[in-house]
XYZ file of N, CA, C and O in Angstrom:
688
model
N 17.784 24.820 -2.597
C 16.953 23.645 -2.409
C 17.813 22.466 -1.982
O 18.858 22.206 -2.558
N 17.388 21.756 -0.971
C 18.125 20.613 -0.432
C 17.771 19.362 -1.223
O 16.623 18.932 -1.226
N 18.752 18.794 -1.913
C 18.493 17.594 -2.713
C 18.926 16.321 -1.999
O 18.863 15.251 -2.571
N 19.390 16.454 -0.776
C 19.793 15.288 -0.001
C 18.559 14.479 0.399
O 17.580 15.042 0.868
N 18.621 13.151 0.229
C 17.491 12.335 0.699
C 17.434 12.352 2.226
O 18.451 12.571 2.893
N 16.251 12.145 2.775
C 16.143 12.146 4.240
C 16.907 10.976 4.849
O 17.099 9.940 4.215
N 17.356 11.177 6.072
C 17.985 10.096 6.816
C 16.894 9.122 7.237
O 15.834 9.529 7.711
N 17.158 7.839 7.056
C 16.193 6.790 7.399
C 16.737 5.985 8.567
O 17.918 5.622 8.593
N 15.862 5.696 9.509
C 16.219 4.756 10.573
C 15.051 3.799 10.777
O 13.916 4.081 10.395
N 15.373 2.672 11.355
C 14.373 1.650 11.661
C 14.377 1.405 13.150
O 15.432 1.398 13.781
N 13.189 1.198 13.692
C 13.093 0.808 15.094
C 12.069 -0.305 15.208
O 11.207 -0.472 14.346
N 12.181 -1.065 16.285
C 11.254 -2.183 16.518
C 9.829 -1.669 16.709
O 9.604 -0.580 17.239
N 8.894 -2.475 16.290
C 7.468 -2.194 16.469
C 7.182 -2.068 17.953
O 7.710 -2.831 18.763
N 6.329 -1.107 18.336
C 5.993 -0.929 19.746
C 4.493 -0.706 19.906
O 3.766 -0.533 18.918
N 4.061 -0.664 21.145
C 2.643 -0.461 21.461
C 2.079 0.804 20.825
O 0.909 0.848 20.450
N 2.898 1.816 20.687
C 2.422 3.105 20.157
C 2.195 3.109 18.651
O 1.742 4.111 18.089
N 2.465 2.000 17.969
C 2.432 1.986 16.510
C 1.125 1.515 15.880
O 1.035 1.441 14.651
N 0.105 1.243 16.686
C -1.179 0.838 16.121
C -1.721 1.868 15.115
O -2.220 1.485 14.054
N -1.613 3.179 15.349
C -2.104 4.138 14.352
C -1.435 3.985 12.976
O -2.061 4.222 11.948
N -0.185 3.571 12.969
C 0.511 3.356 11.701
C -0.131 2.211 10.922
O -0.202 2.256 9.691
N -0.601 1.189 11.619
C -1.308 0.101 10.939
C -2.588 0.600 10.284
O -2.949 0.164 9.193
N -3.281 1.519 10.938
C -4.493 2.100 10.344
C -4.148 2.861 9.062
O -4.934 2.852 8.114
N -2.974 3.497 9.028
C -2.545 4.243 7.845
C -2.065 3.326 6.725
O -2.039 3.753 5.571
N -1.657 2.134 7.056
C -1.132 1.218 6.039
C -2.158 0.121 5.742
O -2.864 0.195 4.749
N -2.299 -0.840 6.614
C -3.174 -1.988 6.359
C -4.660 -1.663 6.481
O -5.503 -2.430 6.045
N -4.994 -0.521 7.050
C -6.387 -0.118 7.180
C -6.836 0.857 6.099
O -7.973 1.314 6.103
N -5.958 1.173 5.163
C -6.242 2.166 4.134
C -6.475 1.485 2.779
O -5.680 0.637 2.369
N -7.535 1.875 2.089
C -7.897 1.239 0.812
C -6.801 1.394 -0.244
O -6.477 0.436 -0.955
N -6.229 2.583 -0.366
C -5.183 2.795 -1.376
C -3.938 1.971 -1.066
O -3.299 1.429 -1.970
N -3.606 1.860 0.215
C -2.407 1.116 0.614
C -2.571 -0.397 0.435
O -1.590 -1.116 0.326
N -3.795 -0.873 0.445
C -4.028 -2.321 0.366
C -4.659 -2.733 -0.962
O -5.176 -3.830 -1.091
N -4.577 -1.856 -1.938
C -5.144 -2.133 -3.258
C -4.647 -3.457 -3.831
O -5.395 -4.190 -4.460
N -3.385 -3.779 -3.630
C -2.784 -5.001 -4.175
C -2.784 -6.146 -3.163
O -2.164 -7.181 -3.393
N -3.462 -5.942 -2.026
C -3.474 -6.956 -0.962
C -4.883 -7.415 -0.597
O -5.083 -7.978 0.469
N -5.846 -7.133 -1.430
C -7.198 -7.596 -1.146
C -8.064 -6.629 -0.375
O -9.152 -6.983 0.045
N -7.591 -5.409 -0.144
C -8.401 -4.400 0.526
C -8.034 -4.202 1.979
O -7.280 -4.975 2.570
N -8.583 -3.136 2.563
C -8.214 -2.767 3.935
C -8.751 -3.740 4.981
O -9.769 -4.388 4.776
N -8.028 -3.813 6.079
C -8.450 -4.621 7.218
C -9.304 -3.771 8.151
O -9.097 -2.561 8.255
N -10.239 -4.426 8.843
C -11.076 -3.750 9.826
C -10.353 -3.595 11.151
O -9.243 -4.110 11.353
N -10.982 -2.894 12.076
C -10.372 -2.587 13.375
C -9.943 -3.845 14.132
O -8.856 -3.880 14.726
N -10.773 -4.876 14.108
C -10.441 -6.118 14.821
C -9.225 -6.800 14.184
O -8.325 -7.275 14.890
N -9.184 -6.825 12.860
C -8.039 -7.427 12.164
C -6.764 -6.632 12.433
O -5.686 -7.220 12.614
N -6.871 -5.313 12.448
C -5.698 -4.479 12.711
C -5.182 -4.684 14.132
O -3.965 -4.748 14.352
N -6.092 -4.813 15.086
C -5.681 -5.058 16.475
C -4.960 -6.400 16.589
O -3.935 -6.511 17.278
N -5.457 -7.415 15.903
C -4.815 -8.727 15.922
C -3.442 -8.668 15.250
O -2.468 -9.257 15.737
N -3.347 -7.941 14.136
C -2.059 -7.789 13.449
C -1.063 -7.066 14.365
O 0.104 -7.447 14.458
N -1.523 -6.032 15.042
C -0.675 -5.283 15.974
C -0.103 -6.222 17.038
O 1.101 -6.173 17.341
N -0.922 -7.100 17.585
C -0.455 -8.063 18.589
C 0.568 -9.031 17.989
O 1.559 -9.371 18.647
N 0.355 -9.459 16.742
C 1.334 -10.340 16.082
C 2.661 -9.613 15.887
O 3.732 -10.190 16.078
N 2.599 -8.353 15.502
C 3.821 -7.576 15.309
C 4.578 -7.412 16.621
O 5.808 -7.509 16.652
N 3.860 -7.172 17.698
C 4.506 -7.056 19.011
C 5.135 -8.388 19.426
O 6.228 -8.406 19.995
N 4.456 -9.484 19.139
C 4.934 -10.812 19.547
C 6.183 -11.246 18.798
O 7.007 -11.976 19.345
N 6.346 -10.798 17.552
C 7.498 -11.247 16.775
C 8.805 -10.674 17.328
O 9.853 -11.306 17.239
N 8.755 -9.491 17.933
C 9.956 -8.886 18.518
C 10.491 -9.784 19.632
O 9.763 -10.188 20.520
N 11.746 -10.096 19.548
C 12.373 -10.918 20.573
C 12.092 -12.404 20.441
O 12.569 -13.200 21.247
N 11.324 -12.801 19.436
C 10.981 -14.210 19.267
C 12.063 -14.992 18.529
O 12.057 -16.225 18.535
N 12.966 -14.283 17.860
C 13.966 -14.955 17.034
C 13.402 -15.386 15.693
O 14.094 -16.008 14.901
N 12.142 -15.057 15.448
C 11.491 -15.482 14.208
C 11.207 -14.313 13.284
O 10.378 -14.401 12.401
N 11.900 -13.195 13.491
C 11.745 -12.056 12.618
C 11.668 -10.754 13.362
O 11.815 -10.711 14.588
N 11.425 -9.699 12.613
C 11.317 -8.352 13.168
C 10.323 -7.550 12.353
O 10.369 -7.555 11.123
N 9.447 -6.847 13.041
C 8.603 -5.837 12.405
C 9.186 -4.497 12.819
O 9.365 -4.233 14.012
N 9.476 -3.686 11.823
C 10.199 -2.450 12.053
C 9.400 -1.257 11.537
O 8.655 -1.366 10.563
N 9.579 -0.142 12.187
C 8.936 1.103 11.820
C 9.965 1.960 11.098
O 11.113 2.077 11.533
N 9.541 2.551 9.977
C 10.421 3.422 9.202
C 10.230 4.859 9.693
O 9.123 5.396 9.664
N 11.334 5.457 10.117
C 11.350 6.834 10.600
C 12.318 7.598 9.703
O 13.405 7.097 9.397
N 11.903 8.789 9.267
C 12.802 9.604 8.449
C 13.005 10.967 9.105
O 12.161 11.445 9.851
N 14.129 11.582 8.774
C 14.522 12.836 9.420
C 13.597 14.006 9.084
O 13.525 14.966 9.841
N 12.882 13.930 7.983
C 12.057 15.056 7.554
C 10.587 14.919 7.938
O 9.761 15.735 7.534
N 10.239 13.915 8.717
C 8.838 13.707 9.111
C 8.724 13.651 10.629
O 9.615 13.152 11.313
N 7.605 14.124 11.137
C 7.398 14.130 12.587
C 6.801 12.830 13.108
O 6.743 12.618 14.314
N 6.366 11.968 12.200
C 5.765 10.686 12.587
C 6.328 9.594 11.678
O 6.868 9.886 10.602
N 6.212 8.331 12.084
C 6.674 7.242 11.223
C 6.001 7.289 9.857
O 4.847 7.712 9.729
N 6.723 6.846 8.836
C 6.201 6.909 7.471
C 5.901 5.539 6.870
O 5.409 5.462 5.751
N 6.206 4.466 7.596
C 5.921 3.142 7.043
C 6.484 2.026 7.888
O 6.936 2.240 9.015
N 6.413 0.835 7.302
C 6.877 -0.366 7.976
C 7.710 -1.213 7.023
O 7.554 -1.141 5.796
N 8.567 -1.995 7.590
C 9.275 -3.044 6.864
C 9.499 -4.159 7.870
O 9.712 -3.903 9.064
N 9.400 -5.369 7.421
C 9.599 -6.480 8.340
C 10.020 -7.728 7.616
O 9.859 -7.855 6.398
N 10.574 -8.634 8.387
C 10.886 -9.957 7.861
C 10.551 -10.970 8.938
O 10.658 -10.695 10.126
N 10.081 -12.117 8.497
C 9.602 -13.144 9.406
C 9.818 -14.498 8.768
O 9.961 -14.619 7.548
N 9.853 -15.520 9.617
C 10.051 -16.876 9.111
C 8.812 -17.357 8.369
O 7.686 -17.096 8.770
N 9.078 -18.074 7.278
C 8.007 -18.655 6.485
C 8.477 -20.007 5.974
O 9.607 -20.142 5.517
N 7.610 -20.994 6.071
C 7.889 -22.298 5.470
C 7.467 -22.195 4.009
O 6.279 -22.036 3.710
N 8.431 -22.215 3.108
C 8.160 -22.026 1.685
C 8.808 -23.151 0.887
O 10.015 -23.313 0.927
N 7.968 -23.937 0.244
C 8.426 -25.041 -0.592
C 9.419 -25.934 0.152
O 10.531 -26.185 -0.301
N 8.992 -26.371 1.331
C 9.744 -27.292 2.188
C 11.075 -26.729 2.692
O 12.010 -27.470 2.986
N 11.161 -25.415 2.803
C 12.358 -24.778 3.331
C 11.934 -23.595 4.201
O 11.008 -22.863 3.866
N 12.630 -23.428 5.319
C 12.365 -22.279 6.172
C 13.176 -21.103 5.631
O 14.402 -21.187 5.491
N 12.472 -20.004 5.300
C 13.094 -18.822 4.703
C 12.617 -17.590 5.456
O 11.691 -17.661 6.268
N 13.238 -16.463 5.151
C 12.704 -15.183 5.584
C 11.754 -14.701 4.496
O 12.081 -14.753 3.314
N 10.597 -14.191 4.896
C 9.740 -13.438 3.993
C 9.880 -11.978 4.405
O 9.955 -11.672 5.594
N 9.923 -11.087 3.436
C 10.069 -9.664 3.729
C 8.932 -8.892 3.071
O 8.447 -9.282 2.010
N 8.499 -7.835 3.738
C 7.453 -6.986 3.187
C 7.600 -5.568 3.708
O 8.214 -5.340 4.744
N 7.014 -4.608 2.989
C 7.163 -3.200 3.331
C 5.916 -2.427 2.943
O 5.131 -2.866 2.110
N 5.762 -1.277 3.554
C 4.671 -0.361 3.222
C 5.100 1.046 3.625
O 5.565 1.258 4.744
N 4.946 1.993 2.717
C 5.237 3.394 2.991
C 3.981 4.193 2.660
O 3.390 4.010 1.590
N 3.568 5.065 3.586
C 2.337 5.815 3.380
C 2.456 6.714 2.144
O 3.555 7.141 1.780
N 1.329 6.967 1.465
C 1.360 7.649 0.164
C 2.152 8.954 0.104
O 2.853 9.198 -0.888
N 2.102 9.790 1.113
C 2.811 11.072 1.067
C 4.328 10.907 0.948
O 5.022 11.845 0.549
N 4.841 9.716 1.253
C 6.289 9.486 1.234
C 6.703 8.445 0.200
O 7.863 8.027 0.172
N 5.788 8.044 -0.652
C 6.121 7.091 -1.709
C 6.864 7.788 -2.840
O 6.880 9.002 -2.943
N 7.518 6.975 -3.660
C 8.253 7.438 -4.843
C 9.416 8.374 -4.493
O 9.780 9.260 -5.260
N 9.976 8.133 -3.313
C 11.151 8.901 -2.882
C 12.324 7.984 -2.554
O 13.330 8.427 -2.017
N 12.164 6.694 -2.814
C 13.228 5.732 -2.525
C 13.254 5.254 -1.087
O 14.142 4.491 -0.699
N 12.299 5.683 -0.280
C 12.297 5.336 1.140
C 12.074 3.838 1.343
O 12.782 3.204 2.129
N 11.112 3.262 0.643
C 10.826 1.829 0.808
C 12.042 0.984 0.425
O 12.398 0.045 1.142
N 12.685 1.320 -0.679
C 13.857 0.547 -1.112
C 14.997 0.673 -0.108
O 15.636 -0.330 0.239
N 15.256 1.883 0.360
C 16.349 2.072 1.318
C 16.059 1.368 2.639
O 16.933 0.700 3.211
N 14.824 1.495 3.137
C 14.467 0.837 4.401
C 14.518 -0.679 4.250
O 14.978 -1.385 5.157
N 14.076 -1.192 3.107
C 14.118 -2.644 2.879
C 15.558 -3.120 2.797
O 15.891 -4.190 3.318
N 16.434 -2.335 2.185
C 17.857 -2.698 2.144
C 18.428 -2.790 3.558
O 19.198 -3.716 3.872
N 18.045 -1.853 4.434
C 18.497 -1.914 5.829
C 17.970 -3.173 6.518
O 18.695 -3.830 7.280
N 16.712 -3.515 6.271
C 16.127 -4.723 6.877
C 16.825 -5.974 6.365
O 17.059 -6.920 7.128
N 17.183 -6.001 5.090
C 17.918 -7.138 4.526
C 19.258 -7.294 5.238
O 19.676 -8.411 5.554
N 19.921 -6.177 5.501
C 21.202 -6.243 6.228
C 21.011 -6.835 7.623
O 21.836 -7.629 8.084
N 19.932 -6.468 8.285
C 19.643 -7.035 9.610
C 19.418 -8.532 9.504
O 19.921 -9.308 10.326
N 18.622 -8.952 8.514
C 18.351 -10.385 8.328
C 19.649 -11.125 7.997
O 19.896 -12.223 8.524
N 20.473 -10.535 7.161
C 21.764 -11.142 6.787
C 22.624 -11.344 8.034
O 23.225 -12.407 8.217
N 22.659 -10.363 8.907
C 23.485 -10.437 10.110
C 23.033 -11.548 11.055
O 23.837 -12.077 11.822
N 21.757 -11.909 10.992
C 21.256 -12.986 11.850
C 21.739 -14.360 11.404
O 21.738 -15.301 12.198
N 22.116 -14.499 10.136
C 22.646 -15.759 9.595
C 21.766 -16.962 9.931
O 22.254 -18.024 10.279
N 20.451 -16.806 9.821
C 19.526 -17.895 10.170
C 19.016 -18.656 8.963
O 18.804 -19.853 9.041
N 18.757 -17.946 7.860
C 18.157 -18.595 6.695
C 18.917 -18.208 5.436
O 19.389 -17.078 5.310
N 18.996 -19.136 4.519
C 19.766 -18.895 3.299
C 19.098 -17.861 2.399
O 19.775 -17.051 1.779
N 17.758 -17.899 2.307
C 17.073 -17.035 1.354
C 16.078 -16.094 2.021
O 15.493 -16.420 3.047
N 15.886 -14.963 1.359
C 14.832 -14.009 1.696
C 13.908 -13.955 0.483
O 14.381 -13.793 -0.650
N 12.614 -14.093 0.715
C 11.630 -14.022 -0.368
C 10.725 -12.817 -0.163
O 10.376 -12.476 0.964
N 10.327 -12.225 -1.269
C 9.302 -11.176 -1.282
C 8.228 -11.636 -2.252
O 8.527 -12.256 -3.276
N 6.981 -11.325 -1.930
C 5.854 -11.805 -2.728
C 4.903 -10.661 -3.108
O 3.723 -10.680 -2.744
N 5.364 -9.668 -3.855
C 4.448 -8.602 -4.265
C 3.466 -9.103 -5.316
O 3.786 -9.994 -6.112
N 2.296 -8.496 -5.320
C 1.300 -8.819 -6.333
C 1.879 -8.561 -7.723
O 2.657 -7.620 -7.922
N 1.471 -9.387 -8.687
C 1.921 -9.165 -10.060
C 1.412 -7.827 -10.590
O 1.959 -7.293 -11.562
N 0.394 -7.263 -9.950
C -0.183 -5.984 -10.379
C 0.392 -4.791 -9.616
O -0.174 -3.698 -9.679
N 1.500 -4.988 -8.908
C 2.099 -3.924 -8.104
C 3.489 -3.571 -8.653
O 4.512 -4.007 -8.118
N 3.552 -2.771 -9.725
C 4.849 -2.437 -10.328
C 5.856 -1.815 -9.363
O 7.040 -2.177 -9.406
N 5.477 -0.873 -8.464
C 6.501 -0.294 -7.587
C 7.180 -1.315 -6.670
O 8.400 -1.288 -6.501
N 6.414 -2.235 -6.095
C 7.033 -3.232 -5.209
C 7.884 -4.217 -5.997
O 8.945 -4.641 -5.522
N 7.453 -4.581 -7.191
C 8.280 -5.457 -8.021
C 9.569 -4.749 -8.430
O 10.632 -5.369 -8.477
N 9.493 -3.438 -8.663
C 10.690 -2.666 -9.006
C 11.679 -2.627 -7.836
O 12.899 -2.682 -8.044
N 11.170 -2.545 -6.616
C 12.047 -2.577 -5.444
C 12.803 -3.901 -5.393
O 14.007 -3.925 -5.131
N 12.113 -4.992 -5.662
C 12.778 -6.300 -5.667
C 13.915 -6.329 -6.692
O 15.022 -6.778 -6.392
N 13.638 -5.847 -7.893
C 14.677 -5.803 -8.936
C 15.856 -4.934 -8.480
O 17.015 -5.330 -8.600
N 15.542 -3.759 -7.963
C 16.575 -2.810 -7.547
C 17.481 -3.393 -6.463
O 18.681 -3.121 -6.437
N 16.904 -4.187 -5.567
C 17.676 -4.726 -4.442
C 18.356 -6.057 -4.759
O 18.949 -6.662 -3.874
N 18.267 -6.502 -6.007
C 19.015 -7.695 -6.417
C 18.306 -9.015 -6.239
O 18.930 -10.073 -6.342
N 16.996 -8.992 -5.978
C 16.242 -10.234 -5.906
C 16.162 -10.850 -7.303
O 16.183 -10.131 -8.311
N 16.040 -12.156 -7.351
C 15.844 -12.896 -8.597
C 14.384 -13.309 -8.682
O 13.842 -13.882 -7.720
N 13.755 -13.048 -9.815
C 12.370 -13.456 -10.012
C 12.330 -14.960 -10.281
O 12.862 -15.436 -11.278
N 11.688 -15.689 -9.371
C 11.569 -17.140 -9.506
C 10.368 -17.478 -10.382
O 10.414 -18.409 -11.182
N 9.283 -16.726 -10.237
C 8.089 -16.956 -11.038
C 6.856 -16.485 -10.299
O 6.934 -15.927 -9.210
N 5.702 -16.724 -10.897
C 4.435 -16.357 -10.278
C 3.945 -17.478 -9.374
O 4.269 -18.649 -9.589
N 3.155 -17.096 -8.370
C 2.581 -18.070 -7.455
C 1.275 -17.511 -6.907
O 1.008 -16.317 -7.018
N 0.467 -18.372 -6.334
C -0.796 -17.961 -5.732
C -0.659 -17.921 -4.220
O -0.035 -18.796 -3.628
N -1.232 -16.878 -3.619
C -1.281 -16.721 -2.171
C -2.714 -16.465 -1.760
O -3.423 -15.733 -2.441
N -3.094 -17.011 -0.632
C -4.375 -16.678 -0.049
C -4.103 -15.608 1.004
O -3.526 -15.879 2.052
N -4.457 -14.359 0.658
C -4.201 -13.250 1.569
C -5.159 -12.119 1.255
O -5.214 -11.677 0.101
N -5.872 -11.656 2.244
C -6.120 -12.359 3.498
C -6.918 -13.629 3.245
O -7.287 -13.913 2.110
N -7.194 -14.370 4.311
C -7.917 -15.628 4.179
C -9.174 -15.398 3.345
O -9.928 -14.450 3.575
N -9.357 -16.248 2.350
C -10.526 -16.147 1.487
C -10.290 -15.344 0.217
O -11.161 -15.272 -0.638
N -9.114 -14.732 0.083
C -8.801 -13.914 -1.092
C -7.536 -14.447 -1.753
O -6.470 -14.434 -1.143
N -7.654 -14.923 -2.983
C -6.505 -15.465 -3.702
C -5.803 -14.343 -4.470
O -6.430 -13.613 -5.236
N -4.510 -14.199 -4.231
C -3.688 -13.200 -4.908
C -2.696 -13.893 -5.822
O -2.128 -14.923 -5.460
N -2.466 -13.297 -6.974
C -1.403 -13.762 -7.866
C -0.187 -12.891 -7.579
O -0.228 -11.659 -7.721
N 0.889 -13.526 -7.145
C 2.090 -12.803 -6.716
C 3.306 -13.255 -7.509
O 3.319 -14.334 -8.098
N 4.324 -12.417 -7.485
C 5.638 -12.811 -7.978
C 6.445 -13.308 -6.786
O 6.391 -12.721 -5.710
N 7.169 -14.383 -6.990
C 8.079 -14.917 -5.983
C 9.476 -14.419 -6.333
O 10.080 -14.857 -7.307
N 9.953 -13.473 -5.535
C 11.305 -12.931 -5.695
C 12.176 -13.521 -4.591
O 11.768 -13.587 -3.439
N 13.385 -13.932 -4.932
C 14.286 -14.554 -3.947
C 15.640 -13.853 -3.959
O 16.186 -13.528 -5.004
N 16.162 -13.674 -2.752
C 17.475 -13.067 -2.576
C 18.309 -13.982 -1.701
O 17.834 -14.460 -0.665
N 19.531 -14.221 -2.126
C 20.509 -14.938 -1.293
C 21.377 -13.865 -0.654
O 22.272 -13.325 -1.310
N 21.083 -13.497 0.612
C 21.816 -12.386 1.209
C 23.297 -12.672 1.450
O 24.075 -11.755 1.684
N 23.696 -13.932 1.350
C 25.096 -14.274 1.544
C 25.902 -14.233 0.258
O 27.120 -14.330 0.266
N 25.215 -14.082 -0.866
C 25.906 -14.108 -2.165
C 26.602 -12.787 -2.439
O 26.232 -11.748 -1.962
């Protein structure tokens, strides 16, 4: 039995990745902690935003590819956010259920953090998982983020979420 974890790589979001959004942001189980699944129109708009961020200098939306799967297994991205009067990176991730609990999200997020660190644009990276999402909060702890406290987010518009504000100083 092979106990080696799969090789993980990240690539930029592309036109062919709209189906991955349906598997992540369009799926009820995947969006349980985010206010529920998005409809086709919302997913199409999100896809266009993901395409636009590439090359903008304001972040990257990345697709998670692993050696043991024939299709992408998730997403990780970071983008600029004005947070408490400071421009920071916000980071987020999603791995489809068949590949969860294998360390893929944490490893892919660590790779994305390294990319953000190399850009040397912002002092802090923040993650805002729901307070009711233990796996995502565990990833923040594992990757060395500091829990700043709870905060409220409106996401999607019209839905108030209670989130944890995790902060990482990638230069520390």
